[in-house]
XYZ file of C-alpha atoms in Angstrom:
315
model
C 0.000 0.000 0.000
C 2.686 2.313 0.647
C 4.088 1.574 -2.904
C 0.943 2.994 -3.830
C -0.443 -0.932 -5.277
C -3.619 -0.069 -6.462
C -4.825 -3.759 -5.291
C -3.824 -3.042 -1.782
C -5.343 0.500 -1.645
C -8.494 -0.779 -2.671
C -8.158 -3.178 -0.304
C -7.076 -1.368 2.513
C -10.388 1.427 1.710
C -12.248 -1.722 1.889
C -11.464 -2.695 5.229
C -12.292 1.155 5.847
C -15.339 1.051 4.731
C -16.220 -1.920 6.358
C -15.367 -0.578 9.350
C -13.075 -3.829 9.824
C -10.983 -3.588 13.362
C -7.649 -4.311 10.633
C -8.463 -0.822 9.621
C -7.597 0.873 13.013
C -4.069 -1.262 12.788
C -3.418 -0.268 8.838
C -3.914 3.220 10.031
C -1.924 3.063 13.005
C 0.633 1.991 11.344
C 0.935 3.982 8.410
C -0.118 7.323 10.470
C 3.567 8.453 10.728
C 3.734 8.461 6.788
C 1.378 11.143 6.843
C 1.072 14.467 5.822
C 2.787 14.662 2.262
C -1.037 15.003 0.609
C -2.248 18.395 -0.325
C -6.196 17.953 0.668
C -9.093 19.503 -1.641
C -12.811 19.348 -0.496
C -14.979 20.052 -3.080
C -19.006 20.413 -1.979
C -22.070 21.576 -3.031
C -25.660 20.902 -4.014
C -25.849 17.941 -5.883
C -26.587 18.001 -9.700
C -23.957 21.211 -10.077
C -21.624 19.148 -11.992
C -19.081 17.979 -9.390
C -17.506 15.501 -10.697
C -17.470 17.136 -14.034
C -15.522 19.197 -13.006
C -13.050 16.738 -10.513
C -12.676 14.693 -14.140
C -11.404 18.168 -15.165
C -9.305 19.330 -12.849
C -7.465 15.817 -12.509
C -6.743 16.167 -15.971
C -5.126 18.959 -15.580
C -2.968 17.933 -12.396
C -2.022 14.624 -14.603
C -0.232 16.510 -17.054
C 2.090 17.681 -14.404
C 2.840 13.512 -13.183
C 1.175 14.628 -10.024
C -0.719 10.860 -8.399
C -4.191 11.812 -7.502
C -6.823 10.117 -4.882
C -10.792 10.940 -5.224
C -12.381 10.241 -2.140
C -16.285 10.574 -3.195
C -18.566 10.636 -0.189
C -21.857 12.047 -2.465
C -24.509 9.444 -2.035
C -25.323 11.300 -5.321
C -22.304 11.347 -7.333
C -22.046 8.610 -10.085
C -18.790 7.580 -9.143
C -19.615 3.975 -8.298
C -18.166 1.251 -11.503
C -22.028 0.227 -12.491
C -22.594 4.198 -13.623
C -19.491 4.142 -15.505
C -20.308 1.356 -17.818
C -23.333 3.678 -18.717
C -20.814 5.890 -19.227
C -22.398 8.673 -17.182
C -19.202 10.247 -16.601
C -15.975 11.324 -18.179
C -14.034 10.212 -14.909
C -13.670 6.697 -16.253
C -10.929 7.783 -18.484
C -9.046 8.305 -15.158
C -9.992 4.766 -14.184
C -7.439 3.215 -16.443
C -4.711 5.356 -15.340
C -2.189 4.047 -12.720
C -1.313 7.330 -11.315
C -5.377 8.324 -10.293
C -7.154 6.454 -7.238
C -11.308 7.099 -7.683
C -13.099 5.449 -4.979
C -16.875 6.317 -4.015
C -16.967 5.760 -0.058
C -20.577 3.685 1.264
C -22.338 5.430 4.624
C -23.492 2.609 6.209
C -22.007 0.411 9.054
C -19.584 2.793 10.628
C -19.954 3.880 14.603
C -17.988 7.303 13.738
C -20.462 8.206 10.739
C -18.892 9.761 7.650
C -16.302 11.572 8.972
C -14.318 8.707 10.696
C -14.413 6.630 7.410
C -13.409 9.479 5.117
C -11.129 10.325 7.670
C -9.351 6.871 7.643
C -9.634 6.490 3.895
C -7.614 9.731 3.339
C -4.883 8.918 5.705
C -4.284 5.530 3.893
C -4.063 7.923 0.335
C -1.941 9.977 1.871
C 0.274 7.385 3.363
C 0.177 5.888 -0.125
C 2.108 8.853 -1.876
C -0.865 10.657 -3.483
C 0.011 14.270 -3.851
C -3.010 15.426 -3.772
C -6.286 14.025 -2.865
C -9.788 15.173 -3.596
C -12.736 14.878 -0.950
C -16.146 15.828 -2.325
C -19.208 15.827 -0.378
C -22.704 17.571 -0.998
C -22.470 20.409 1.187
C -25.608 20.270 3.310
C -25.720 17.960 6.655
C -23.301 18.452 9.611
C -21.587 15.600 8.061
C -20.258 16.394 5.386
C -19.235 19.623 6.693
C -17.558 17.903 9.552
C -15.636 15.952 6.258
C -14.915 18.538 4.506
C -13.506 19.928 7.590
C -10.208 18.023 7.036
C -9.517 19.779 3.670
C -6.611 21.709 3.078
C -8.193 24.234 0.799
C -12.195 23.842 0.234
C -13.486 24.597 -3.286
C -17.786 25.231 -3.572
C -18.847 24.802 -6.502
C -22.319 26.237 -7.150
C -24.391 26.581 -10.459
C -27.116 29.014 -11.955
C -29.867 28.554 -10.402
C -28.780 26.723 -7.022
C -30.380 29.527 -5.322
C -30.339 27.668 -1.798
C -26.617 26.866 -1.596
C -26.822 31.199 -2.105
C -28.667 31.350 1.074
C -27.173 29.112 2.841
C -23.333 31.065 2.288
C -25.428 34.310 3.275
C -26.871 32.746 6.773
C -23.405 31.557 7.703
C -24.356 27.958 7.704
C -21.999 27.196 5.133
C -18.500 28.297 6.367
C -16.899 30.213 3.981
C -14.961 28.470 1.418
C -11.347 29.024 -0.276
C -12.003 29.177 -3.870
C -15.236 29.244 -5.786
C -16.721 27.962 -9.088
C -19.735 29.016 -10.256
C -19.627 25.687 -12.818
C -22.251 26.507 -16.325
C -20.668 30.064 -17.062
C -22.517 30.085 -20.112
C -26.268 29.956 -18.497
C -27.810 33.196 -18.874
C -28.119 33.794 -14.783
C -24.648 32.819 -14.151
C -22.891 36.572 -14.174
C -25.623 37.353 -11.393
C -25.260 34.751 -9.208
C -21.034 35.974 -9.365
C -21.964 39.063 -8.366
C -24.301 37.873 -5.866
C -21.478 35.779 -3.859
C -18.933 38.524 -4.446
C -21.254 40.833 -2.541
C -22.019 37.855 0.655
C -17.613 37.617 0.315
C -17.376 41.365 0.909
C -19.597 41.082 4.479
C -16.339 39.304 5.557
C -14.325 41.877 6.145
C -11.534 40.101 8.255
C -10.383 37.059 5.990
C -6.662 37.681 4.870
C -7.352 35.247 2.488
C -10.168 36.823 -0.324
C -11.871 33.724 -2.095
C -11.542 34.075 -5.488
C -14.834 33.286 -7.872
C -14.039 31.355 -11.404
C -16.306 30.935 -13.801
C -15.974 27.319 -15.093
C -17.796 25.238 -17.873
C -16.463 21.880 -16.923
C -17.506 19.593 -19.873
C -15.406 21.446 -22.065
C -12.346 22.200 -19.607
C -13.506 26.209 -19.464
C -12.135 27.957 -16.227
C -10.652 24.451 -15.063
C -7.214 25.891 -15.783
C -7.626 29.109 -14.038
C -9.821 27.541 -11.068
C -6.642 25.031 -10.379
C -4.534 28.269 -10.396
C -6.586 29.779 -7.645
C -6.216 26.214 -5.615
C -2.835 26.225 -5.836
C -2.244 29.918 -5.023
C -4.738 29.643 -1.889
C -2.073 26.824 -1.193
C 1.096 29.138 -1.797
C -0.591 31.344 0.335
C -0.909 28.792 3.559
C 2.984 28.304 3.291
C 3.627 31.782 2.662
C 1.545 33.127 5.427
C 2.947 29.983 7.453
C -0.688 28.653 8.298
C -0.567 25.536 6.492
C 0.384 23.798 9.735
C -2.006 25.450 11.888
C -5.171 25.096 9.508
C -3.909 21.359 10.053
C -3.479 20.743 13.698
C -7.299 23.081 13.566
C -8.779 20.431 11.277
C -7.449 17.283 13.315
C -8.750 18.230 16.348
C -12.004 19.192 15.018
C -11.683 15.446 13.204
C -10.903 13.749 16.435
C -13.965 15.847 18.224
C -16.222 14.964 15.207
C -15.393 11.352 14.913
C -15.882 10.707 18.937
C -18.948 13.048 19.145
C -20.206 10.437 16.562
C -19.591 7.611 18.519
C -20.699 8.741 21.916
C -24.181 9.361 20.205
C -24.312 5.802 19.230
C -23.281 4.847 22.445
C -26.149 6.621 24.113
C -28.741 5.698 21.723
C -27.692 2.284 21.850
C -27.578 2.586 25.964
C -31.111 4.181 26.344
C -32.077 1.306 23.849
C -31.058 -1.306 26.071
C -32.382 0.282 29.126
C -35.394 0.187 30.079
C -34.636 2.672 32.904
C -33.171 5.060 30.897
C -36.627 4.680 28.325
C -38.909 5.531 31.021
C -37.132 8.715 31.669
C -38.147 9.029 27.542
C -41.304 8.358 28.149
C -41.719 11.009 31.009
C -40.483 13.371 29.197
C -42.497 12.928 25.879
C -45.378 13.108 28.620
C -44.485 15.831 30.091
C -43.899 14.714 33.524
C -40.325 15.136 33.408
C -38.174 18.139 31.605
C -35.586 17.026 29.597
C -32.766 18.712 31.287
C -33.282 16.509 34.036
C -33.673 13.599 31.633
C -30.726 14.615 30.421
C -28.433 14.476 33.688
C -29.667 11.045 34.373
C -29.067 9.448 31.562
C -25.429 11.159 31.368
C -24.522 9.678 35.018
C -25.871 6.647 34.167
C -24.596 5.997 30.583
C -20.882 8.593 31.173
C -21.107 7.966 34.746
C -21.123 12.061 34.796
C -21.376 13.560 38.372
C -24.480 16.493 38.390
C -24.440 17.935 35.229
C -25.225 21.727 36.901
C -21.887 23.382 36.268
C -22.153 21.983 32.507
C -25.456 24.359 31.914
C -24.899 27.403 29.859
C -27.692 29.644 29.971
Protein backbone atom coordinates (compact mmCIF):
# COMPACT_ATOMS: atom_id res chain seq x y z
CA UNK A 1 0.00 0.00 0.00
CA UNK A 2 2.69 2.31 0.65
CA UNK A 3 4.09 1.57 -2.90
CA UNK A 4 0.94 2.99 -3.83
CA UNK A 5 -0.44 -0.93 -5.28
CA UNK A 6 -3.62 -0.07 -6.46
CA UNK A 7 -4.83 -3.76 -5.29
CA UNK A 8 -3.82 -3.04 -1.78
CA UNK A 9 -5.34 0.50 -1.64
CA UNK A 10 -8.49 -0.78 -2.67
CA UNK A 11 -8.16 -3.18 -0.30
CA UNK A 12 -7.08 -1.37 2.51
CA UNK A 13 -10.39 1.43 1.71
CA UNK A 14 -12.25 -1.72 1.89
CA UNK A 15 -11.46 -2.70 5.23
CA UNK A 16 -12.29 1.16 5.85
CA UNK A 17 -15.34 1.05 4.73
CA UNK A 18 -16.22 -1.92 6.36
CA UNK A 19 -15.37 -0.58 9.35
CA UNK A 20 -13.08 -3.83 9.82
CA UNK A 21 -10.98 -3.59 13.36
CA UNK A 22 -7.65 -4.31 10.63
CA UNK A 23 -8.46 -0.82 9.62
CA UNK A 24 -7.60 0.87 13.01
CA UNK A 25 -4.07 -1.26 12.79
CA UNK A 26 -3.42 -0.27 8.84
CA UNK A 27 -3.91 3.22 10.03
CA UNK A 28 -1.92 3.06 13.01
CA UNK A 29 0.63 1.99 11.34
CA UNK A 30 0.93 3.98 8.41
CA UNK A 31 -0.12 7.32 10.47
CA UNK A 32 3.57 8.45 10.73
CA UNK A 33 3.73 8.46 6.79
CA UNK A 34 1.38 11.14 6.84
CA UNK A 35 1.07 14.47 5.82
CA UNK A 36 2.79 14.66 2.26
CA UNK A 37 -1.04 15.00 0.61
CA UNK A 38 -2.25 18.39 -0.32
CA UNK A 39 -6.20 17.95 0.67
CA UNK A 40 -9.09 19.50 -1.64
CA UNK A 41 -12.81 19.35 -0.50
CA UNK A 42 -14.98 20.05 -3.08
CA UNK A 43 -19.01 20.41 -1.98
CA UNK A 44 -22.07 21.58 -3.03
CA UNK A 45 -25.66 20.90 -4.01
CA UNK A 46 -25.85 17.94 -5.88
CA UNK A 47 -26.59 18.00 -9.70
CA UNK A 48 -23.96 21.21 -10.08
CA UNK A 49 -21.62 19.15 -11.99
CA UNK A 50 -19.08 17.98 -9.39
CA UNK A 51 -17.51 15.50 -10.70
CA UNK A 52 -17.47 17.14 -14.03
CA UNK A 53 -15.52 19.20 -13.01
CA UNK A 54 -13.05 16.74 -10.51
CA UNK A 55 -12.68 14.69 -14.14
CA UNK A 56 -11.40 18.17 -15.16
CA UNK A 57 -9.31 19.33 -12.85
CA UNK A 58 -7.46 15.82 -12.51
CA UNK A 59 -6.74 16.17 -15.97
CA UNK A 60 -5.13 18.96 -15.58
CA UNK A 61 -2.97 17.93 -12.40
CA UNK A 62 -2.02 14.62 -14.60
CA UNK A 63 -0.23 16.51 -17.05
CA UNK A 64 2.09 17.68 -14.40
CA UNK A 65 2.84 13.51 -13.18
CA UNK A 66 1.17 14.63 -10.02
CA UNK A 67 -0.72 10.86 -8.40
CA UNK A 68 -4.19 11.81 -7.50
CA UNK A 69 -6.82 10.12 -4.88
CA UNK A 70 -10.79 10.94 -5.22
CA UNK A 71 -12.38 10.24 -2.14
CA UNK A 72 -16.28 10.57 -3.19
CA UNK A 73 -18.57 10.64 -0.19
CA UNK A 74 -21.86 12.05 -2.47
CA UNK A 75 -24.51 9.44 -2.04
CA UNK A 76 -25.32 11.30 -5.32
CA UNK A 77 -22.30 11.35 -7.33
CA UNK A 78 -22.05 8.61 -10.08
CA UNK A 79 -18.79 7.58 -9.14
CA UNK A 80 -19.62 3.97 -8.30
CA UNK A 81 -18.17 1.25 -11.50
CA UNK A 82 -22.03 0.23 -12.49
CA UNK A 83 -22.59 4.20 -13.62
CA UNK A 84 -19.49 4.14 -15.50
CA UNK A 85 -20.31 1.36 -17.82
CA UNK A 86 -23.33 3.68 -18.72
CA UNK A 87 -20.81 5.89 -19.23
CA UNK A 88 -22.40 8.67 -17.18
CA UNK A 89 -19.20 10.25 -16.60
CA UNK A 90 -15.97 11.32 -18.18
CA UNK A 91 -14.03 10.21 -14.91
CA UNK A 92 -13.67 6.70 -16.25
CA UNK A 93 -10.93 7.78 -18.48
CA UNK A 94 -9.05 8.31 -15.16
CA UNK A 95 -9.99 4.77 -14.18
CA UNK A 96 -7.44 3.21 -16.44
CA UNK A 97 -4.71 5.36 -15.34
CA UNK A 98 -2.19 4.05 -12.72
CA UNK A 99 -1.31 7.33 -11.31
CA UNK A 100 -5.38 8.32 -10.29
CA UNK A 101 -7.15 6.45 -7.24
CA UNK A 102 -11.31 7.10 -7.68
CA UNK A 103 -13.10 5.45 -4.98
CA UNK A 104 -16.88 6.32 -4.02
CA UNK A 105 -16.97 5.76 -0.06
CA UNK A 106 -20.58 3.69 1.26
CA UNK A 107 -22.34 5.43 4.62
CA UNK A 108 -23.49 2.61 6.21
CA UNK A 109 -22.01 0.41 9.05
CA UNK A 110 -19.58 2.79 10.63
CA UNK A 111 -19.95 3.88 14.60
CA UNK A 112 -17.99 7.30 13.74
CA UNK A 113 -20.46 8.21 10.74
CA UNK A 114 -18.89 9.76 7.65
CA UNK A 115 -16.30 11.57 8.97
CA UNK A 116 -14.32 8.71 10.70
CA UNK A 117 -14.41 6.63 7.41
CA UNK A 118 -13.41 9.48 5.12
CA UNK A 119 -11.13 10.32 7.67
CA UNK A 120 -9.35 6.87 7.64
CA UNK A 121 -9.63 6.49 3.90
CA UNK A 122 -7.61 9.73 3.34
CA UNK A 123 -4.88 8.92 5.70
CA UNK A 124 -4.28 5.53 3.89
CA UNK A 125 -4.06 7.92 0.33
CA UNK A 126 -1.94 9.98 1.87
CA UNK A 127 0.27 7.39 3.36
CA UNK A 128 0.18 5.89 -0.13
CA UNK A 129 2.11 8.85 -1.88
CA UNK A 130 -0.86 10.66 -3.48
CA UNK A 131 0.01 14.27 -3.85
CA UNK A 132 -3.01 15.43 -3.77
CA UNK A 133 -6.29 14.03 -2.87
CA UNK A 134 -9.79 15.17 -3.60
CA UNK A 135 -12.74 14.88 -0.95
CA UNK A 136 -16.15 15.83 -2.33
CA UNK A 137 -19.21 15.83 -0.38
CA UNK A 138 -22.70 17.57 -1.00
CA UNK A 139 -22.47 20.41 1.19
CA UNK A 140 -25.61 20.27 3.31
CA UNK A 141 -25.72 17.96 6.66
CA UNK A 142 -23.30 18.45 9.61
CA UNK A 143 -21.59 15.60 8.06
CA UNK A 144 -20.26 16.39 5.39
CA UNK A 145 -19.24 19.62 6.69
CA UNK A 146 -17.56 17.90 9.55
CA UNK A 147 -15.64 15.95 6.26
CA UNK A 148 -14.91 18.54 4.51
CA UNK A 149 -13.51 19.93 7.59
CA UNK A 150 -10.21 18.02 7.04
CA UNK A 151 -9.52 19.78 3.67
CA UNK A 152 -6.61 21.71 3.08
CA UNK A 153 -8.19 24.23 0.80
CA UNK A 154 -12.20 23.84 0.23
CA UNK A 155 -13.49 24.60 -3.29
CA UNK A 156 -17.79 25.23 -3.57
CA UNK A 157 -18.85 24.80 -6.50
CA UNK A 158 -22.32 26.24 -7.15
CA UNK A 159 -24.39 26.58 -10.46
CA UNK A 160 -27.12 29.01 -11.95
CA UNK A 161 -29.87 28.55 -10.40
CA UNK A 162 -28.78 26.72 -7.02
CA UNK A 163 -30.38 29.53 -5.32
CA UNK A 164 -30.34 27.67 -1.80
CA UNK A 165 -26.62 26.87 -1.60
CA UNK A 166 -26.82 31.20 -2.10
CA UNK A 167 -28.67 31.35 1.07
CA UNK A 168 -27.17 29.11 2.84
CA UNK A 169 -23.33 31.07 2.29
CA UNK A 170 -25.43 34.31 3.28
CA UNK A 171 -26.87 32.75 6.77
CA UNK A 172 -23.41 31.56 7.70
CA UNK A 173 -24.36 27.96 7.70
CA UNK A 174 -22.00 27.20 5.13
CA UNK A 175 -18.50 28.30 6.37
CA UNK A 176 -16.90 30.21 3.98
CA UNK A 177 -14.96 28.47 1.42
CA UNK A 178 -11.35 29.02 -0.28
CA UNK A 179 -12.00 29.18 -3.87
CA UNK A 180 -15.24 29.24 -5.79
CA UNK A 181 -16.72 27.96 -9.09
CA UNK A 182 -19.74 29.02 -10.26
CA UNK A 183 -19.63 25.69 -12.82
CA UNK A 184 -22.25 26.51 -16.32
CA UNK A 185 -20.67 30.06 -17.06
CA UNK A 186 -22.52 30.09 -20.11
CA UNK A 187 -26.27 29.96 -18.50
CA UNK A 188 -27.81 33.20 -18.87
CA UNK A 189 -28.12 33.79 -14.78
CA UNK A 190 -24.65 32.82 -14.15
CA UNK A 191 -22.89 36.57 -14.17
CA UNK A 192 -25.62 37.35 -11.39
CA UNK A 193 -25.26 34.75 -9.21
CA UNK A 194 -21.03 35.97 -9.36
CA UNK A 195 -21.96 39.06 -8.37
CA UNK A 196 -24.30 37.87 -5.87
CA UNK A 197 -21.48 35.78 -3.86
CA UNK A 198 -18.93 38.52 -4.45
CA UNK A 199 -21.25 40.83 -2.54
CA UNK A 200 -22.02 37.85 0.66
CA UNK A 201 -17.61 37.62 0.32
CA UNK A 202 -17.38 41.36 0.91
CA UNK A 203 -19.60 41.08 4.48
CA UNK A 204 -16.34 39.30 5.56
CA UNK A 205 -14.33 41.88 6.15
CA UNK A 206 -11.53 40.10 8.25
CA UNK A 207 -10.38 37.06 5.99
CA UNK A 208 -6.66 37.68 4.87
CA UNK A 209 -7.35 35.25 2.49
CA UNK A 210 -10.17 36.82 -0.32
CA UNK A 211 -11.87 33.72 -2.09
CA UNK A 212 -11.54 34.08 -5.49
CA UNK A 213 -14.83 33.29 -7.87
CA UNK A 214 -14.04 31.36 -11.40
CA UNK A 215 -16.31 30.94 -13.80
CA UNK A 216 -15.97 27.32 -15.09
CA UNK A 217 -17.80 25.24 -17.87
CA UNK A 218 -16.46 21.88 -16.92
CA UNK A 219 -17.51 19.59 -19.87
CA UNK A 220 -15.41 21.45 -22.06
CA UNK A 221 -12.35 22.20 -19.61
CA UNK A 222 -13.51 26.21 -19.46
CA UNK A 223 -12.14 27.96 -16.23
CA UNK A 224 -10.65 24.45 -15.06
CA UNK A 225 -7.21 25.89 -15.78
CA UNK A 226 -7.63 29.11 -14.04
CA UNK A 227 -9.82 27.54 -11.07
CA UNK A 228 -6.64 25.03 -10.38
CA UNK A 229 -4.53 28.27 -10.40
CA UNK A 230 -6.59 29.78 -7.64
CA UNK A 231 -6.22 26.21 -5.61
CA UNK A 232 -2.84 26.23 -5.84
CA UNK A 233 -2.24 29.92 -5.02
CA UNK A 234 -4.74 29.64 -1.89
CA UNK A 235 -2.07 26.82 -1.19
CA UNK A 236 1.10 29.14 -1.80
CA UNK A 237 -0.59 31.34 0.33
CA UNK A 238 -0.91 28.79 3.56
CA UNK A 239 2.98 28.30 3.29
CA UNK A 240 3.63 31.78 2.66
CA UNK A 241 1.55 33.13 5.43
CA UNK A 242 2.95 29.98 7.45
CA UNK A 243 -0.69 28.65 8.30
CA UNK A 244 -0.57 25.54 6.49
CA UNK A 245 0.38 23.80 9.73
CA UNK A 246 -2.01 25.45 11.89
CA UNK A 247 -5.17 25.10 9.51
CA UNK A 248 -3.91 21.36 10.05
CA UNK A 249 -3.48 20.74 13.70
CA UNK A 250 -7.30 23.08 13.57
CA UNK A 251 -8.78 20.43 11.28
CA UNK A 252 -7.45 17.28 13.31
CA UNK A 253 -8.75 18.23 16.35
CA UNK A 254 -12.00 19.19 15.02
CA UNK A 255 -11.68 15.45 13.20
CA UNK A 256 -10.90 13.75 16.43
CA UNK A 257 -13.96 15.85 18.22
CA UNK A 258 -16.22 14.96 15.21
CA UNK A 259 -15.39 11.35 14.91
CA UNK A 260 -15.88 10.71 18.94
CA UNK A 261 -18.95 13.05 19.14
CA UNK A 262 -20.21 10.44 16.56
CA UNK A 263 -19.59 7.61 18.52
CA UNK A 264 -20.70 8.74 21.92
CA UNK A 265 -24.18 9.36 20.21
CA UNK A 266 -24.31 5.80 19.23
CA UNK A 267 -23.28 4.85 22.45
CA UNK A 268 -26.15 6.62 24.11
CA UNK A 269 -28.74 5.70 21.72
CA UNK A 270 -27.69 2.28 21.85
CA UNK A 271 -27.58 2.59 25.96
CA UNK A 272 -31.11 4.18 26.34
CA UNK A 273 -32.08 1.31 23.85
CA UNK A 274 -31.06 -1.31 26.07
CA UNK A 275 -32.38 0.28 29.13
CA UNK A 276 -35.39 0.19 30.08
CA UNK A 277 -34.64 2.67 32.90
CA UNK A 278 -33.17 5.06 30.90
CA UNK A 279 -36.63 4.68 28.33
CA UNK A 280 -38.91 5.53 31.02
CA UNK A 281 -37.13 8.72 31.67
CA UNK A 282 -38.15 9.03 27.54
CA UNK A 283 -41.30 8.36 28.15
CA UNK A 284 -41.72 11.01 31.01
CA UNK A 285 -40.48 13.37 29.20
CA UNK A 286 -42.50 12.93 25.88
CA UNK A 287 -45.38 13.11 28.62
CA UNK A 288 -44.49 15.83 30.09
CA UNK A 289 -43.90 14.71 33.52
CA UNK A 290 -40.33 15.14 33.41
CA UNK A 291 -38.17 18.14 31.61
CA UNK A 292 -35.59 17.03 29.60
CA UNK A 293 -32.77 18.71 31.29
CA UNK A 294 -33.28 16.51 34.04
CA UNK A 295 -33.67 13.60 31.63
CA UNK A 296 -30.73 14.62 30.42
CA UNK A 297 -28.43 14.48 33.69
CA UNK A 298 -29.67 11.04 34.37
CA UNK A 299 -29.07 9.45 31.56
CA UNK A 300 -25.43 11.16 31.37
CA UNK A 301 -24.52 9.68 35.02
CA UNK A 302 -25.87 6.65 34.17
CA UNK A 303 -24.60 6.00 30.58
CA UNK A 304 -20.88 8.59 31.17
CA UNK A 305 -21.11 7.97 34.75
CA UNK A 306 -21.12 12.06 34.80
CA UNK A 307 -21.38 13.56 38.37
CA UNK A 308 -24.48 16.49 38.39
CA UNK A 309 -24.44 17.94 35.23
CA UNK A 310 -25.23 21.73 36.90
CA UNK A 311 -21.89 23.38 36.27
CA UNK A 312 -22.15 21.98 32.51
CA UNK A 313 -25.46 24.36 31.91
CA UNK A 314 -24.90 27.40 29.86
CA UNK A 315 -27.69 29.64 29.97
Amino acid sequence: MREGDRRALARAITLVENGDPLAYEVVREVYPDTGSASVVGITGPPGVGKSTLIAALVRRIRTEEKSVGVISVDPSSPFTQGALLGDRIRLSEHFLDPGVFIRSMGTRGHLGGLAEATLQALLILDAAGKDIVFVETVGTGQSEVEVIGIADTVLLVLMPGSGDSIQALKAGIMEIPDVIAINKKDHPAAKTMLSEVRSILTLDKERAWKPPIVLTEAVNDEGVEELWAKVEEHRAFLDEEGLLEARRRKNLAGEVFAVASARAKTHLQRAVENDPELRRLLDEVQQRELDPLTAVREIMEKVFKLGDGHGTHTH
